[in-house]
Amino acid sequence: MNPSDLGLPVDVPSTALFTDQYEFTMLQAALRAGTAHRRSVFEVFTRRLPEGRRYGVVAGTGRVLDAVENFRFDEGVLAFLREQEIVDAATLDWLASYRFRGDVWGYPEGEAYFPGSPILRVEGTFAECVLLETVILSILNHDSAIAAAASRMSTAAGGRRLIEMGARRTHELAAVAASRAAYVGGFDSTSDLAAGFRYGIPTVGTSAHAFTLLHDSERDAFRAQVDSLGRSTTLLVDTYDVAEAVRTAVEIAGPELGAVRIDSGDLLLVAHRVRQQLDELGARNTQITVTSDLDEYAIASLAAAPVDAYGVGTQLVTGSGHPTCSMVYKLVARARSTEPDAPLEPVAKKSLGAKTSVGGRKWAARRRDADGVAEAEVLGTGPVPDRLAADQLLVELVRGGQVVAREPLDVPRDRHRAALAALPLSATQLSRGEPVLPTEYA
């Protein structure tokens, strides 16, 4: 198969090869050894948050569910595995009928997480679970990193609108996922039409400097845009002289001009000057949007500026300095035999340094104080204590291979707002610090 024949779809027909080769070699060896069908439990977690971050944000869960459903081995994929001699004939025969028939539990999308949190728990046979490692981690590590950056930016924005504008700064399909994750984390809209098409995220966009430069004068450019898009449009005013551009914009669109955008210079100073000028020209309802390499710190520095919306690109889609969450997918329990009722035994890697993990099929709960504010992330492997029964975090996502927890994208977006509001107030501080909740083992 020629890879160029696949094109660049927003949705991929199969996720089966979003996989590291060692998952197939482990599968082949386990099938031959007779251990592949032992009941197993894998968990996704991270040992630490990125430096200075106070909380993480679970994002990408909906995409994980799609990926698990689409994990199929059609004839083209099987032919590739055969031609490249990735696995033997017996393993190919097993893969031909692969369907994930296990169960998945996890933190609901939009929820906060902390070091050790069992963000996702995948249960089934070793064979069916091990193949999902890479695609699950790929989605969760990327989307959760973007959502965490978006959450911090949303907090810094203090209720002002946020526009995701990072499509040109990342891979074209990653841009769609980034828009989705940013929306979960608190952004209001995106410039990426593929994200709007795929996920129903509100889309926005007007013009760039090239449009102004195309015309013989800035006045001609503004006139063309207003004639086409109406007086409520957003005019870009920093191609030449900002003050002259603002004056021209109001002359052409009148006080009904929707907004102006500033994309360069000292944004704090320029925003104040533009606001004063707009007010003096009678355009008191005209809003100001700022762009230009913003991150959460730059947004926070503009808190006193008369800004109505922020457009964020590069720093958002790269996780604002932390493009991954370092999540891992580890076997934490497995049955003693392939018998359906064989008991599960906890297993864990023992390692010098920081890579030790805790074995056992875990539950998670968030202990709260008398005012309902979270005070600890509590994990355990035995029965859930009665005092924590109502505060458990994991929800059922897949039962017997069937997705049972699909939800509109506004649900995890709202859930994140509620989760953040229930954390200690220091969670929203941008200054460096430890995770806002300690992780305890019951």
Tab-separated table of C-alpha atoms in Angstrom:
chain	number	residue	atom	x	y	z
A	1	MET	CA	0.000	0.000	0.000
A	2	ASN	CA	1.244	3.471	-0.890
A	3	PRO	CA	0.888	5.721	2.202
A	4	SER	CA	0.059	8.660	-0.065
A	5	ASP	CA	-3.123	6.856	-1.075
A	6	LEU	CA	-4.432	7.279	2.460
A	7	GLY	CA	-4.799	11.059	2.132
A	8	LEU	CA	-5.214	13.219	5.211
A	9	PRO	CA	-8.666	12.505	6.669
A	10	VAL	CA	-9.902	14.108	9.866
A	11	ASP	CA	-10.916	10.619	11.014
A	12	VAL	CA	-8.727	7.599	10.372
A	13	PRO	CA	-10.452	4.351	9.325
A	14	SER	CA	-8.375	2.177	11.671
A	15	THR	CA	-6.162	2.877	14.673
A	16	ALA	CA	-4.561	-0.575	14.688
A	17	LEU	CA	-1.138	0.589	13.544
A	18	PHE	CA	-0.917	3.517	15.951
A	19	THR	CA	1.127	0.989	17.833
A	20	ASP	CA	4.735	0.333	18.779
A	21	GLN	CA	6.106	-2.881	17.303
A	22	TYR	CA	6.980	-4.378	20.679
A	23	GLU	CA	3.278	-4.704	21.467
A	24	PHE	CA	2.996	-7.156	18.560
A	25	THR	CA	6.126	-9.082	19.500
A	26	MET	CA	4.887	-9.394	23.108
A	27	LEU	CA	1.544	-10.598	21.789
A	28	GLN	CA	3.166	-13.236	19.567
A	29	ALA	CA	5.388	-14.548	22.367
A	30	ALA	CA	2.500	-14.616	24.859
A	31	LEU	CA	0.265	-16.490	22.402
A	32	ARG	CA	2.996	-19.071	21.906
A	33	ALA	CA	3.631	-19.340	25.667
A	34	GLY	CA	-0.059	-19.781	26.482
A	35	THR	CA	-0.192	-16.680	28.717
A	36	ALA	CA	-1.830	-14.230	26.292
A	37	HIS	CA	-5.324	-14.946	27.561
A	38	ARG	CA	-4.671	-14.359	31.235
A	39	ARG	CA	-7.039	-11.759	32.635
A	40	SER	CA	-5.052	-8.547	33.130
A	41	VAL	CA	-5.414	-5.013	34.425
A	42	PHE	CA	-3.473	-2.107	32.962
A	43	GLU	CA	-3.526	1.415	34.396
A	44	VAL	CA	-2.585	4.789	32.959
A	45	PHE	CA	-0.981	7.199	35.413
A	46	THR	CA	1.828	9.694	35.712
A	47	ARG	CA	4.457	9.625	38.437
A	48	ARG	CA	4.752	13.400	38.558
A	49	LEU	CA	3.193	16.527	37.156
A	50	PRO	CA	5.243	18.797	34.874
A	51	GLU	CA	7.512	21.023	36.899
A	52	GLY	CA	5.626	23.819	38.595
A	53	ARG	CA	2.151	22.571	37.678
A	54	ARG	CA	-0.375	22.261	40.516
A	55	TYR	CA	-2.850	19.893	38.818
A	56	GLY	CA	-3.380	17.968	35.606
A	57	VAL	CA	-6.445	17.861	33.380
A	58	VAL	CA	-7.829	14.639	31.896
A	59	ALA	CA	-8.541	15.217	28.206
A	60	GLY	CA	-8.835	12.988	25.177
A	61	THR	CA	-11.067	10.363	26.798
A	62	GLY	CA	-13.677	10.689	24.065
A	63	ARG	CA	-10.982	10.220	21.436
A	64	VAL	CA	-9.668	7.171	23.289
A	65	LEU	CA	-13.116	5.592	23.093
A	66	ASP	CA	-13.187	6.208	19.340
A	67	ALA	CA	-9.687	4.744	18.990
A	68	VAL	CA	-10.595	1.569	20.876
A	69	GLU	CA	-13.697	1.087	18.739
A	70	ASN	CA	-11.703	1.594	15.538
A	71	PHE	CA	-8.878	-0.749	16.540
A	72	ARG	CA	-9.435	-3.240	13.715
A	73	PHE	CA	-7.136	-5.227	11.457
A	74	ASP	CA	-8.411	-5.058	7.891
A	75	GLU	CA	-6.769	-6.884	5.021
A	76	GLY	CA	-4.469	-4.001	4.138
A	77	VAL	CA	-3.121	-3.762	7.681
A	78	LEU	CA	-2.719	-7.526	7.950
A	79	ALA	CA	-0.919	-7.564	4.591
A	80	PHE	CA	1.546	-4.970	5.866
A	81	LEU	CA	2.238	-7.005	9.026
A	82	ARG	CA	2.686	-10.130	6.893
A	83	GLU	CA	4.948	-8.515	4.273
A	84	GLN	CA	7.144	-6.888	6.895
A	85	GLU	CA	7.283	-10.118	8.913
A	86	ILE	CA	6.260	-8.278	12.067
A	87	VAL	CA	4.439	-11.329	13.461
A	88	ASP	CA	3.961	-14.973	12.534
A	89	ALA	CA	1.003	-16.573	10.782
A	90	ALA	CA	-0.687	-17.721	13.999
A	91	THR	CA	-0.625	-14.178	15.388
A	92	LEU	CA	-1.998	-12.797	12.121
A	93	ASP	CA	-4.898	-15.220	12.337
A	94	TRP	CA	-5.637	-14.040	15.869
A	95	LEU	CA	-5.417	-10.369	14.875
A	96	ALA	CA	-7.834	-10.820	11.970
A	97	SER	CA	-10.736	-11.172	14.395
A	98	TYR	CA	-9.446	-8.757	17.036
A	99	ARG	CA	-12.047	-6.807	18.937
A	100	PHE	CA	-11.523	-5.296	22.355
A	101	ARG	CA	-14.086	-7.084	24.513
A	102	GLY	CA	-12.897	-5.938	27.902
A	103	ASP	CA	-13.830	-3.133	30.271
A	104	VAL	CA	-12.444	0.374	30.670
A	105	TRP	CA	-12.875	2.628	33.684
A	106	GLY	CA	-11.354	6.043	34.069
A	107	TYR	CA	-11.461	9.551	35.409
A	108	PRO	CA	-14.205	11.361	33.485
A	109	GLU	CA	-12.931	13.766	30.867
A	110	GLY	CA	-12.347	17.253	32.244
A	111	GLU	CA	-11.555	16.010	35.751
A	112	ALA	CA	-8.336	17.032	37.496
A	113	TYR	CA	-5.669	14.428	38.278
A	114	PHE	CA	-2.507	14.171	40.382
A	115	PRO	CA	0.632	11.992	40.604
A	116	GLY	CA	-0.377	8.337	40.788
A	117	SER	CA	-4.010	8.913	39.832
A	118	PRO	CA	-5.287	5.859	37.884
A	119	ILE	CA	-6.530	8.019	35.032
A	120	LEU	CA	-7.569	4.996	32.957
A	121	ARG	CA	-7.966	1.319	33.870
A	122	VAL	CA	-8.128	-1.209	31.051
A	123	GLU	CA	-9.232	-4.758	31.872
A	124	GLY	CA	-9.384	-7.821	29.658
A	125	THR	CA	-7.007	-10.476	28.448
A	126	PHE	CA	-3.352	-9.535	28.216
A	127	ALA	CA	-3.537	-9.964	24.445
A	128	GLU	CA	-6.390	-7.553	23.862
A	129	CYS	CA	-5.164	-4.939	26.362
A	130	VAL	CA	-1.458	-4.803	25.533
A	131	LEU	CA	-2.103	-3.716	21.937
A	132	LEU	CA	-3.862	-0.536	23.077
A	133	GLU	CA	-0.920	0.925	25.000
A	134	THR	CA	0.539	3.286	22.419
A	135	VAL	CA	-2.641	4.714	20.967
A	136	ILE	CA	-4.111	5.368	24.430
A	137	LEU	CA	-0.941	7.065	25.671
A	138	SER	CA	-0.554	9.038	22.455
A	139	ILE	CA	-4.022	10.548	22.857
A	140	LEU	CA	-4.018	11.123	26.605
A	141	ASN	CA	-0.497	12.531	26.805
A	142	HIS	CA	-1.130	15.017	24.015
A	143	ASP	CA	-4.666	16.103	24.835
A	144	SER	CA	-4.140	16.338	28.590
A	145	ALA	CA	-1.067	18.525	28.077
A	146	ILE	CA	-3.025	20.921	25.858
A	147	ALA	CA	-6.006	20.964	28.234
A	148	ALA	CA	-3.775	21.746	31.220
A	149	ALA	CA	-2.225	24.694	29.378
A	150	ALA	CA	-5.689	25.833	28.294
A	151	SER	CA	-6.967	25.606	31.866
A	152	ARG	CA	-4.140	27.794	33.157
A	153	MET	CA	-4.727	30.298	30.374
A	154	SER	CA	-8.454	30.323	31.087
A	155	THR	CA	-7.778	31.064	34.743
A	156	ALA	CA	-5.385	33.863	33.776
A	157	ALA	CA	-7.967	35.315	31.369
A	158	GLY	CA	-10.427	35.815	34.214
A	159	GLY	CA	-13.571	35.252	32.155
A	160	ARG	CA	-12.419	37.021	28.991
A	161	ARG	CA	-12.872	35.076	25.765
A	162	LEU	CA	-10.120	32.768	24.502
A	163	ILE	CA	-9.622	31.813	20.859
A	164	GLU	CA	-7.495	28.797	19.886
A	165	MET	CA	-5.359	29.753	16.868
A	166	GLY	CA	-2.577	27.150	16.786
A	167	ALA	CA	-3.338	25.049	13.704
A	168	ARG	CA	-0.381	26.442	11.757
A	169	ARG	CA	2.014	25.602	14.583
A	170	THR	CA	1.493	21.842	14.757
A	171	HIS	CA	0.677	18.758	12.684
A	172	GLU	CA	-2.593	19.158	10.816
A	173	LEU	CA	-4.367	16.321	12.631
A	174	ALA	CA	-2.812	17.206	15.989
A	175	ALA	CA	-4.303	20.675	15.482
A	176	VAL	CA	-7.809	19.222	15.481
A	177	ALA	CA	-7.137	17.293	18.684
A	178	ALA	CA	-5.550	20.376	20.239
A	179	SER	CA	-8.636	22.466	19.486
A	180	ARG	CA	-10.804	19.854	21.175
A	181	ALA	CA	-8.573	19.675	24.247
A	182	ALA	CA	-8.373	23.469	24.468
A	183	TYR	CA	-12.172	23.657	24.447
A	184	VAL	CA	-12.338	21.175	27.323
A	185	GLY	CA	-9.757	23.278	29.188
A	186	GLY	CA	-11.784	26.474	28.883
A	187	PHE	CA	-11.248	28.033	25.443
A	188	ASP	CA	-14.320	29.421	23.734
A	189	SER	CA	-13.635	29.002	20.029
A	190	THR	CA	-11.110	27.938	17.406
A	191	SER	CA	-9.833	29.202	14.071
A	192	ASP	CA	-9.518	25.593	12.819
A	193	LEU	CA	-12.473	24.651	10.612
A	194	ALA	CA	-11.645	20.936	10.806
A	195	ALA	CA	-12.145	21.105	14.578
A	196	GLY	CA	-15.418	22.927	14.098
A	197	PHE	CA	-16.555	20.310	11.575
A	198	ARG	CA	-15.456	17.308	13.637
A	199	TYR	CA	-16.422	18.451	17.141
A	200	GLY	CA	-18.865	21.330	16.767
A	201	ILE	CA	-16.521	23.851	18.403
A	202	PRO	CA	-17.458	27.460	17.537
A	203	THR	CA	-15.153	28.847	14.840
A	204	VAL	CA	-13.979	32.435	14.294
A	205	GLY	CA	-11.699	34.320	11.931
A	206	THR	CA	-11.565	37.474	9.828
A	207	SER	CA	-8.329	38.595	8.154
A	208	ALA	CA	-4.546	38.678	8.363
A	209	HIS	CA	-1.943	41.297	7.443
A	210	ALA	CA	-1.801	39.836	3.933
A	211	PHE	CA	-5.325	41.103	3.271
A	212	THR	CA	-4.349	44.659	4.174
A	213	LEU	CA	-1.139	44.453	2.141
A	214	LEU	CA	-3.078	43.174	-0.873
A	215	HIS	CA	-4.961	46.459	-1.206
A	216	ASP	CA	-3.644	49.815	-2.345
A	217	SER	CA	-4.383	51.338	1.061
A	218	GLU	CA	-5.470	50.268	4.518
A	219	ARG	CA	-8.702	52.175	3.948
A	220	ASP	CA	-9.437	50.096	0.842
A	221	ALA	CA	-8.770	46.892	2.793
A	222	PHE	CA	-11.056	47.893	5.670
A	223	ARG	CA	-13.775	48.972	3.259
A	224	ALA	CA	-13.616	45.649	1.427
A	225	GLN	CA	-13.821	43.684	4.658
A	226	VAL	CA	-16.721	45.697	6.085
A	227	ASP	CA	-18.607	45.524	2.791
A	228	SER	CA	-18.195	41.738	2.787
A	229	LEU	CA	-18.551	40.830	6.464
A	230	GLY	CA	-20.522	43.699	7.925
A	231	ARG	CA	-19.843	46.268	10.614
A	232	SER	CA	-19.577	43.624	13.338
A	233	THR	CA	-16.328	42.274	11.857
A	234	THR	CA	-12.893	42.466	13.525
A	235	LEU	CA	-10.370	44.733	11.799
A	236	LEU	CA	-6.625	44.164	12.171
A	237	VAL	CA	-5.141	47.551	13.053
A	238	ASP	CA	-1.374	47.096	13.433
A	239	THR	CA	-0.185	46.630	9.855
A	240	TYR	CA	1.076	50.220	9.638
A	241	ASP	CA	0.204	52.928	12.186
A	242	VAL	CA	-2.199	51.762	14.900
A	243	ALA	CA	-3.743	55.125	15.742
A	244	GLU	CA	-4.393	55.937	12.095
A	245	ALA	CA	-5.819	52.460	11.516
A	246	VAL	CA	-8.244	52.784	14.437
A	247	ARG	CA	-9.412	56.164	13.173
A	248	THR	CA	-9.934	54.763	9.675
A	249	ALA	CA	-11.714	51.682	10.996
A	250	VAL	CA	-14.270	53.723	12.895
A	251	GLU	CA	-14.775	56.101	9.975
A	252	ILE	CA	-15.626	53.171	7.719
A	253	ALA	CA	-17.579	50.898	10.087
A	254	GLY	CA	-18.928	53.542	12.439
A	255	PRO	CA	-19.422	53.015	16.169
A	256	GLU	CA	-20.985	49.635	15.362
A	257	LEU	CA	-17.532	48.189	14.561
A	258	GLY	CA	-17.395	44.803	16.267
A	259	ALA	CA	-13.736	44.636	17.281
A	260	VAL	CA	-10.164	45.505	16.463
A	261	ARG	CA	-7.252	43.106	16.712
A	262	ILE	CA	-3.730	44.002	17.891
A	263	ASP	CA	-1.004	41.525	16.956
A	264	SER	CA	2.266	43.244	17.877
A	265	GLY	CA	3.982	45.781	20.086
A	266	ASP	CA	3.634	46.430	23.796
A	267	LEU	CA	0.160	44.955	24.108
A	268	LEU	CA	-0.548	46.481	27.516
A	269	LEU	CA	0.327	49.993	26.384
A	270	VAL	CA	-1.247	49.699	22.937
A	271	ALA	CA	-4.488	48.236	24.298
A	272	HIS	CA	-4.926	51.176	26.681
A	273	ARG	CA	-4.274	53.687	23.898
A	274	VAL	CA	-6.644	51.932	21.501
A	275	ARG	CA	-9.390	51.731	24.117
A	276	GLN	CA	-9.079	55.457	24.832
A	277	GLN	CA	-9.134	56.273	21.136
A	278	LEU	CA	-12.160	54.058	20.428
A	279	ASP	CA	-14.083	55.658	23.285
A	280	GLU	CA	-13.215	59.147	22.069
A	281	LEU	CA	-14.438	58.217	18.585
A	282	GLY	CA	-17.753	57.000	19.995
A	283	ALA	CA	-17.011	53.292	19.467
A	284	ARG	CA	-17.475	52.424	23.124
A	285	ASN	CA	-18.827	48.948	22.394
A	286	THR	CA	-16.063	48.007	19.979
A	287	GLN	CA	-14.035	45.222	21.566
A	288	ILE	CA	-10.281	44.628	21.566
A	289	THR	CA	-8.710	41.274	20.731
A	290	VAL	CA	-4.998	40.711	21.254
A	291	THR	CA	-2.780	38.021	19.769
A	292	SER	CA	1.021	37.618	19.411
A	293	ASP	CA	2.732	34.633	21.116
A	294	LEU	CA	0.609	34.686	24.249
A	295	ASP	CA	0.889	32.191	27.094
A	296	GLU	CA	-0.716	32.119	30.547
A	297	TYR	CA	1.872	34.510	31.960
A	298	ALA	CA	1.409	37.039	29.164
A	299	ILE	CA	-2.357	36.772	29.553
A	300	ALA	CA	-2.074	37.347	33.307
A	301	SER	CA	0.126	40.388	32.691
A	302	LEU	CA	-2.718	41.893	30.652
A	303	ALA	CA	-5.295	41.537	33.425
A	304	ALA	CA	-5.395	45.318	33.895
A	305	ALA	CA	-5.574	46.015	30.173
A	306	PRO	CA	-8.882	46.805	28.439
A	307	VAL	CA	-8.804	43.530	26.507
A	308	ASP	CA	-11.927	41.537	25.642
A	309	ALA	CA	-10.424	38.439	23.996
A	310	TYR	CA	-7.113	36.648	23.574
A	311	GLY	CA	-6.014	34.618	20.569
A	312	VAL	CA	-3.453	31.956	21.479
A	313	GLY	CA	-1.508	29.695	19.130
A	314	THR	CA	1.991	28.289	19.575
A	315	GLN	CA	2.130	28.160	23.358
A	316	LEU	CA	-1.241	26.448	23.589
A	317	VAL	CA	-0.700	23.663	21.061
A	318	THR	CA	2.719	22.895	22.550
A	319	GLY	CA	1.373	22.639	26.097
A	320	SER	CA	2.955	25.958	27.116
A	321	GLY	CA	6.354	24.369	27.565
A	322	HIS	CA	5.097	20.907	28.565
A	323	PRO	CA	3.916	19.073	25.422
A	324	THR	CA	3.418	15.757	27.216
A	325	CYS	CA	2.201	14.597	30.616
A	326	SER	CA	4.628	11.637	30.890
A	327	MET	CA	1.745	9.221	31.392
A	328	VAL	CA	2.552	5.514	31.346
A	329	TYR	CA	0.487	2.353	30.756
A	330	LYS	CA	1.473	-0.359	33.212
A	331	LEU	CA	0.317	-3.874	34.002
A	332	VAL	CA	-0.746	-3.753	37.661
A	333	ALA	CA	-2.525	-7.101	38.069
A	334	ARG	CA	-2.902	-10.374	36.206
A	335	ALA	CA	-4.525	-13.756	36.776
A	336	ARG	CA	-2.546	-16.805	37.818
A	337	SER	CA	-3.902	-18.771	34.859
A	338	THR	CA	-6.193	-18.442	31.867
A	339	GLU	CA	-9.178	-19.773	33.808
A	340	PRO	CA	-11.977	-17.175	33.858
A	341	ASP	CA	-12.259	-17.292	37.655
A	342	ALA	CA	-8.514	-17.305	38.363
A	343	PRO	CA	-7.752	-14.687	41.048
A	344	LEU	CA	-5.889	-11.529	40.147
A	345	GLU	CA	-2.425	-11.007	41.583
A	346	PRO	CA	-0.902	-7.529	41.971
A	347	VAL	CA	2.254	-7.016	39.912
A	348	ALA	CA	4.601	-4.060	39.724
A	349	LYS	CA	7.983	-3.135	38.346
A	350	LYS	CA	10.664	-2.787	41.006
A	351	SER	CA	13.294	-0.288	40.020
A	352	LEU	CA	16.002	1.884	41.451
A	353	GLY	CA	15.208	5.548	41.010
A	354	ALA	CA	11.856	7.080	40.218
A	355	LYS	CA	10.255	4.391	38.040
A	356	THR	CA	8.803	2.181	40.759
A	357	SER	CA	5.047	1.670	40.446
A	358	VAL	CA	2.371	0.366	42.802
A	359	GLY	CA	0.700	-2.924	41.912
A	360	GLY	CA	-2.939	-3.853	42.251
A	361	ARG	CA	-6.259	-2.858	40.684
A	362	LYS	CA	-6.901	0.572	42.152
A	363	TRP	CA	-9.814	2.737	43.101
A	364	ALA	CA	-9.477	6.486	43.565
A	365	ALA	CA	-11.393	9.002	45.642
A	366	ARG	CA	-10.983	12.682	46.405
A	367	ARG	CA	-11.317	13.430	50.109
A	368	ARG	CA	-12.983	16.746	50.878
A	369	ASP	CA	-13.103	18.935	53.938
A	370	ALA	CA	-16.246	20.146	55.707
A	371	ASP	CA	-16.649	22.937	53.130
A	372	GLY	CA	-16.459	20.551	50.173
A	373	VAL	CA	-12.948	21.612	49.156
A	374	ALA	CA	-10.669	18.782	48.041
A	375	GLU	CA	-7.819	18.013	50.434
A	376	ALA	CA	-6.285	14.735	49.186
A	377	GLU	CA	-6.280	12.229	46.331
A	378	VAL	CA	-6.726	8.849	48.016
A	379	LEU	CA	-5.869	5.598	46.196
A	380	GLY	CA	-6.330	2.025	47.296
A	381	THR	CA	-6.527	-1.578	46.122
A	382	GLY	CA	-8.906	-3.124	48.625
A	383	PRO	CA	-12.472	-2.279	49.567
A	384	VAL	CA	-13.345	1.409	49.351
A	385	PRO	CA	-13.811	2.874	52.843
A	386	ASP	CA	-17.392	3.913	53.515
A	387	ARG	CA	-16.316	7.493	54.184
A	388	LEU	CA	-14.995	7.763	50.612
A	389	ALA	CA	-17.652	5.770	48.785
A	390	ALA	CA	-19.464	8.888	47.552
A	391	ASP	CA	-16.251	10.564	46.384
A	392	GLN	CA	-14.941	7.921	43.984
A	393	LEU	CA	-13.498	9.238	40.746
A	394	LEU	CA	-13.438	6.376	38.255
A	395	VAL	CA	-16.464	5.907	36.013
A	396	GLU	CA	-17.333	3.107	33.618
A	397	LEU	CA	-16.399	3.924	30.028
A	398	VAL	CA	-16.471	0.584	28.202
A	399	ARG	CA	-18.341	-2.563	29.240
A	400	GLY	CA	-17.692	-5.838	27.442
A	401	GLY	CA	-16.165	-3.972	24.523
A	402	GLN	CA	-19.109	-1.578	24.155
A	403	VAL	CA	-18.685	2.153	24.791
A	404	VAL	CA	-21.143	3.254	27.487
A	405	ALA	CA	-20.033	6.798	28.295
A	406	ARG	CA	-20.094	9.006	25.219
A	407	GLU	CA	-21.046	12.587	25.952
A	408	PRO	CA	-21.259	15.953	24.186
A	409	LEU	CA	-18.063	18.015	24.387
A	410	ASP	CA	-19.728	20.676	26.531
A	411	VAL	CA	-20.100	18.100	29.340
A	412	PRO	CA	-16.345	17.634	30.037
A	413	ARG	CA	-15.872	21.377	29.533
A	414	ASP	CA	-18.416	22.096	32.286
A	415	ARG	CA	-17.016	19.264	34.401
A	416	HIS	CA	-13.579	20.830	34.300
A	417	ARG	CA	-14.918	24.141	35.560
A	418	ALA	CA	-16.594	22.332	38.466
A	419	ALA	CA	-13.490	20.231	39.219
A	420	LEU	CA	-11.245	23.281	39.298
A	421	ALA	CA	-13.684	25.177	41.515
A	422	ALA	CA	-13.568	22.325	44.051
A	423	LEU	CA	-9.766	22.411	44.375
A	424	PRO	CA	-7.980	24.628	46.901
A	425	LEU	CA	-7.698	28.202	45.645
A	426	SER	CA	-3.920	27.872	45.313
A	427	ALA	CA	-4.487	25.496	42.377
A	428	THR	CA	-5.090	28.514	40.161
A	429	GLN	CA	-1.860	30.294	41.061
A	430	LEU	CA	0.568	30.497	38.167
A	431	SER	CA	3.616	30.610	40.423
A	432	ARG	CA	5.613	27.410	40.652
A	433	GLY	CA	4.627	24.978	43.367
A	434	GLU	CA	3.919	21.388	44.306
A	435	PRO	CA	0.687	19.570	43.337
A	436	VAL	CA	-2.174	21.234	45.167
A	437	LEU	CA	-3.348	17.854	46.526
A	438	PRO	CA	-1.177	15.166	48.118
A	439	THR	CA	-1.585	11.591	46.929
A	440	GLU	CA	-2.285	9.133	49.739
A	441	TYR	CA	-2.541	5.339	49.686
A	442	ALA	CA	-5.218	3.789	51.870
